[in-house]
Amino acid sequence: MRSLNLRQGRRLAVIDTFFPWKQSGFRYWESIEFFKQRPDTLFFATNVSCDEFPAPVFPIEVFKEMAEEKGITDVYCVFLNLACSLLGCTTIPSGFTLPGSKPHLDLSSFLKEKGIRLHTTLYPGGGLEPEIPAPFLSVVKEGCSCIFTNVQEVLDEIPSSIFTPIVINTDYYSFNQKFLEDKIQLTFAANRSVRKGFPLLANVFNQLDDSFYLNIVGDWERELHLLTNEQFSYYGSLSPEELKKIYQHSHVFLYTGTQDQYALDGFPVTVAADAMSTGCLLVSTNPRNDRLTLVAGVDYLEVEAMSYSIVDALNWVKENVKTAMKIGETGAGSIRRKFNCKEVVMKKIQYMIGS
């Protein structure tokens, strides 16, 4: 690894936006793991929140002062819009402004003057959208020492970028062997947006018999009228603690997402990976044909974004429960090996500042 010889005398800082925020998911768990593996890491937020966290979180306004006082040599952030904000490039000559970017966060001159290296993770969201103007990726390519990503387009555009799956706290989302005692418990969890495919989900569930029960998580109250099959519970938005309980008693996590010209989703989506870590069988569309981490038919069941395809897959699960749950166990093993928060963060630290 190219940065292993940089360890001596280096100190890492993590800059986030609204933080610490437990519902941010992977960002929260990743930062906790940074602290566990490098207790001298400092944490900064553009908006300091109040969720529990094992280390102090400082407002971004004191970053320059503390960088000099504490000897910060490396900065890490997540998402394209934050990286471009810190590098002072939020608008390109065509006049296009990167969604979610903040010009006032420009630290480019200070980082350059002090020789502080910037590192970033470019996951879907955070300004990384389909057909994002190439100049923003060029800015990150030139301004960041390490670029981590799970997006094929970024890997293609920036050959020096390093593939890393989304981080999952596999200790928190612990494996729980699934047994069928009554109905097959399906779970659908997503924030409300067109690309999540709720009408497709409803059409599928309306065709299933009473062998299935559906748990719906997210802000979908306005769409519930689409369901004629009444064997479901609607929970609204839930905390990670509440979600974990549902996952541990679910047999299948169902994802019905479709391609979106305005936004990217990773594969599997984070909530699906969380559920898989507990042993849920993932039955999912794969809109961007992502083959970087999971194997269809081995780790999960891949379906088309068509009602008949999803109904057929779920009826197969009903007729082959033990085999289906074995696929869920295999998928859980893959998540726990490849997405494990400890391993992914260790890899990032090795690249950024050495072991």
Tab-separated table of C-alpha atoms in Angstrom, residues 30-235:
chain	number	residue	atom	x	y	z
A	30	GLU	CA	-17.040	4.685	10.488
A	31	SER	CA	-16.068	7.633	12.664
A	32	ILE	CA	-16.431	5.559	15.821
A	33	GLU	CA	-14.119	2.999	14.269
A	34	PHE	CA	-11.593	5.702	13.323
A	35	PHE	CA	-11.544	6.698	16.981
A	36	LYS	CA	-11.142	3.092	18.153
A	37	GLN	CA	-8.228	2.434	15.820
A	38	ARG	CA	-6.644	5.894	16.076
A	39	PRO	CA	-7.678	7.481	19.412
A	40	ASP	CA	-5.762	10.663	18.556
A	41	THR	CA	-8.169	11.379	15.681
A	42	LEU	CA	-9.953	14.732	15.948
A	43	PHE	CA	-13.536	15.262	14.775
A	44	PHE	CA	-15.119	18.396	13.331
A	45	ALA	CA	-18.627	19.167	12.097
A	46	THR	CA	-20.188	22.018	10.171
A	47	ASN	CA	-23.222	21.485	12.421
A	48	VAL	CA	-22.451	19.815	15.741
A	49	SER	CA	-25.232	17.445	16.793
A	50	CYS	CA	-25.856	15.854	20.179
A	51	ASP	CA	-25.999	12.084	19.589
A	52	GLU	CA	-23.709	10.003	21.784
A	53	PHE	CA	-20.127	9.754	20.546
A	54	PRO	CA	-16.921	8.591	22.265
A	55	ALA	CA	-14.865	11.713	21.472
A	56	PRO	CA	-15.369	15.482	21.440
A	57	VAL	CA	-16.742	16.930	18.188
A	58	PHE	CA	-15.589	20.471	17.440
A	59	PRO	CA	-17.233	23.101	15.234
A	60	ILE	CA	-15.521	23.605	11.883
A	61	GLU	CA	-14.843	27.225	12.823
A	62	VAL	CA	-11.990	26.153	15.142
A	63	PHE	CA	-10.395	23.763	12.644
A	64	LYS	CA	-7.519	26.019	11.560
A	65	GLU	CA	-6.584	26.911	15.126
A	66	MET	CA	-6.680	23.294	16.279
A	67	ALA	CA	-4.909	22.013	13.172
A	68	GLU	CA	-1.874	24.099	14.088
A	69	GLU	CA	-2.127	23.431	17.820
A	70	LYS	CA	-2.701	19.667	17.551
A	71	GLY	CA	-0.499	18.938	14.560
A	72	ILE	CA	-3.144	17.696	12.114
A	73	THR	CA	-1.468	16.318	8.996
A	74	ASP	CA	-4.366	14.546	7.271
A	75	VAL	CA	-8.066	15.286	6.811
A	76	TYR	CA	-10.750	12.805	5.822
A	77	CYS	CA	-14.270	13.539	4.609
A	78	VAL	CA	-17.118	11.718	2.868
A	79	PHE	CA	-19.065	12.773	-0.237
A	80	LEU	CA	-18.210	14.748	-3.326
A	81	ASN	CA	-19.908	17.970	-2.278
A	82	LEU	CA	-17.982	18.204	1.004
A	83	ALA	CA	-14.654	17.361	-0.632
A	84	CYS	CA	-15.214	20.007	-3.323
A	85	SER	CA	-16.293	22.528	-0.679
A	86	LEU	CA	-13.083	21.984	1.305
A	87	LEU	CA	-11.100	22.277	-1.944
A	88	GLY	CA	-12.817	25.550	-2.838
A	89	CYS	CA	-14.534	24.377	-6.006
A	90	THR	CA	-18.312	24.475	-5.731
A	91	THR	CA	-19.143	26.095	-9.087
A	92	ILE	CA	-17.574	25.447	-12.496
A	93	PRO	CA	-17.161	27.977	-15.348
A	94	SER	CA	-20.415	26.847	-16.995
A	95	GLY	CA	-22.207	28.177	-13.905
A	96	PHE	CA	-23.244	24.754	-12.588
A	97	THR	CA	-23.085	24.573	-8.789
A	98	LEU	CA	-22.524	21.197	-7.157
A	99	PRO	CA	-25.670	20.262	-5.181
A	100	GLY	CA	-25.105	20.480	-1.438
A	101	SER	CA	-21.738	22.221	-1.694
A	102	LYS	CA	-20.855	25.156	0.589
A	103	PRO	CA	-18.402	27.828	-0.648
A	104	HIS	CA	-17.749	29.107	2.889
A	105	LEU	CA	-16.106	25.782	3.821
A	106	ASP	CA	-13.126	26.445	1.530
A	107	LEU	CA	-9.943	25.330	3.313
A	108	SER	CA	-7.834	24.880	0.187
A	109	SER	CA	-5.303	27.647	0.865
A	110	PHE	CA	-4.859	26.637	4.495
A	111	LEU	CA	-4.433	22.940	3.680
A	112	LYS	CA	-1.882	23.770	0.993
A	113	GLU	CA	0.028	26.223	3.206
A	114	LYS	CA	0.262	23.724	6.080
A	115	GLY	CA	0.941	20.697	3.884
A	116	ILE	CA	-2.186	18.934	5.162
A	117	ARG	CA	-3.322	16.096	2.910
A	118	LEU	CA	-7.021	15.703	2.119
A	119	HIS	CA	-8.602	12.260	1.643
A	120	THR	CA	-12.180	11.487	0.703
A	121	THR	CA	-14.708	8.737	0.138
A	122	LEU	CA	-17.027	9.176	-2.839
A	123	TYR	CA	-20.116	7.094	-2.220
A	124	PRO	CA	-23.476	7.626	-3.984
A	125	GLY	CA	-25.269	10.743	-2.828
A	126	GLY	CA	-23.649	13.897	-1.521
A	127	GLY	CA	-23.538	15.509	-4.950
A	128	LEU	CA	-22.375	12.376	-6.774
A	129	GLU	CA	-25.197	12.020	-9.264
A	130	PRO	CA	-25.551	10.500	-12.740
A	131	GLU	CA	-23.772	12.579	-15.369
A	132	ILE	CA	-22.125	14.815	-12.751
A	133	PRO	CA	-19.872	17.294	-14.593
A	134	ALA	CA	-16.386	15.800	-14.928
A	135	PRO	CA	-14.602	18.950	-13.639
A	136	PHE	CA	-15.706	18.187	-10.081
A	137	LEU	CA	-14.176	14.725	-10.212
A	138	SER	CA	-11.039	16.303	-11.703
A	139	VAL	CA	-10.838	18.691	-8.748
A	140	VAL	CA	-11.018	15.781	-6.320
A	141	LYS	CA	-8.531	13.766	-8.369
A	142	GLU	CA	-6.000	16.624	-8.211
A	143	GLY	CA	-6.745	17.787	-4.668
A	144	CYS	CA	-7.074	14.543	-2.707
A	145	SER	CA	-4.303	12.115	-1.819
A	146	CYS	CA	-6.572	9.090	-1.338
A	147	ILE	CA	-9.963	8.620	-2.967
A	148	PHE	CA	-12.088	5.693	-1.796
A	149	THR	CA	-15.238	4.664	-3.639
A	150	ASN	CA	-17.692	1.888	-4.408
A	151	VAL	CA	-18.919	3.517	-7.635
A	152	GLN	CA	-17.736	2.015	-10.916
A	153	GLU	CA	-17.967	5.361	-12.705
A	154	VAL	CA	-15.537	6.903	-10.214
A	155	LEU	CA	-13.180	3.943	-10.481
A	156	ASP	CA	-13.225	4.410	-14.261
A	157	GLU	CA	-12.818	8.202	-14.183
A	158	ILE	CA	-10.136	8.207	-11.473
A	159	PRO	CA	-7.957	5.094	-11.978
A	160	SER	CA	-6.006	5.842	-8.792
A	161	SER	CA	-9.170	5.594	-6.668
A	162	ILE	CA	-9.412	2.684	-4.239
A	163	PHE	CA	-12.409	0.377	-4.136
A	164	THR	CA	-13.948	0.121	-0.658
A	165	PRO	CA	-17.470	-1.143	0.109
A	166	ILE	CA	-19.775	0.849	2.347
A	167	VAL	CA	-18.976	0.182	6.003
A	168	ILE	CA	-21.374	-1.932	8.061
A	169	ASN	CA	-21.147	-2.301	11.829
A	170	THR	CA	-21.402	-6.065	11.757
A	171	ASP	CA	-21.024	-6.222	15.544
A	172	TYR	CA	-24.113	-4.057	15.975
A	173	TYR	CA	-26.085	-5.760	13.183
A	174	SER	CA	-25.213	-9.173	14.537
A	175	PHE	CA	-26.137	-12.395	12.791
A	176	ASN	CA	-29.375	-14.018	13.931
A	177	GLN	CA	-30.297	-17.358	12.369
A	178	LYS	CA	-33.760	-17.224	10.813
A	179	PHE	CA	-36.477	-19.771	11.533
A	180	LEU	CA	-39.947	-19.837	10.013
A	181	GLU	CA	-42.484	-19.995	12.831
A	182	ASP	CA	-45.479	-18.435	11.093
A	183	LYS	CA	-45.450	-16.041	8.143
A	184	ILE	CA	-42.474	-15.089	6.009
A	185	GLN	CA	-41.491	-11.660	7.301
A	186	LEU	CA	-40.595	-9.228	4.505
A	187	THR	CA	-39.036	-5.854	5.297
A	188	PHE	CA	-38.899	-2.798	3.047
A	189	ALA	CA	-36.944	0.182	4.437
A	190	ALA	CA	-36.134	3.339	2.498
A	191	ASN	CA	-36.511	7.082	2.561
A	192	ARG	CA	-39.302	8.320	0.320
A	193	SER	CA	-38.249	8.893	-3.288
A	194	VAL	CA	-39.520	7.784	-6.679
A	195	ARG	CA	-36.517	5.550	-7.398
A	196	LYS	CA	-37.232	3.347	-4.366
A	197	GLY	CA	-40.183	1.862	-6.262
A	198	PHE	CA	-42.961	1.817	-3.659
A	199	PRO	CA	-45.754	1.401	-6.258
A	200	LEU	CA	-43.898	-1.665	-7.547
A	201	LEU	CA	-43.581	-2.977	-3.989
A	202	ALA	CA	-47.308	-2.479	-3.428
A	203	ASN	CA	-48.216	-4.190	-6.691
A	204	VAL	CA	-46.036	-7.164	-5.738
A	205	PHE	CA	-47.360	-7.476	-2.204
A	206	ASN	CA	-50.969	-7.253	-3.375
A	207	GLN	CA	-50.344	-10.427	-5.412
A	208	LEU	CA	-48.912	-12.469	-2.510
A	209	ASP	CA	-50.948	-14.850	-0.361
A	210	ASP	CA	-51.209	-14.783	3.413
A	211	SER	CA	-47.949	-16.696	3.828
A	212	PHE	CA	-46.222	-13.292	3.833
A	213	TYR	CA	-46.197	-10.304	6.174
A	214	LEU	CA	-44.662	-6.954	5.212
A	215	ASN	CA	-42.858	-4.483	7.487
A	216	ILE	CA	-42.620	-0.998	5.960
A	217	VAL	CA	-40.083	1.502	7.294
A	218	GLY	CA	-39.709	5.085	6.080
A	219	ASP	CA	-41.886	8.102	5.309
A	220	TRP	CA	-44.402	6.262	3.099
A	221	GLU	CA	-47.679	7.257	4.743
A	222	ARG	CA	-49.004	8.915	1.563
A	223	GLU	CA	-48.428	5.716	-0.447
A	224	LEU	CA	-50.062	3.212	1.890
A	225	HIS	CA	-53.366	3.497	0.040
A	226	LEU	CA	-51.757	1.511	-2.802
A	227	LEU	CA	-51.796	-1.602	-0.615
A	228	THR	CA	-54.890	-3.808	-0.788
A	229	ASN	CA	-53.169	-6.693	1.010
A	230	GLU	CA	-53.631	-5.780	4.660
A	231	GLN	CA	-50.957	-8.089	6.082
A	232	PHE	CA	-48.480	-5.313	6.836
A	233	SER	CA	-47.244	-2.981	9.552
A	234	TYR	CA	-46.158	0.588	8.893
A	235	TYR	CA	-43.519	1.984	11.247
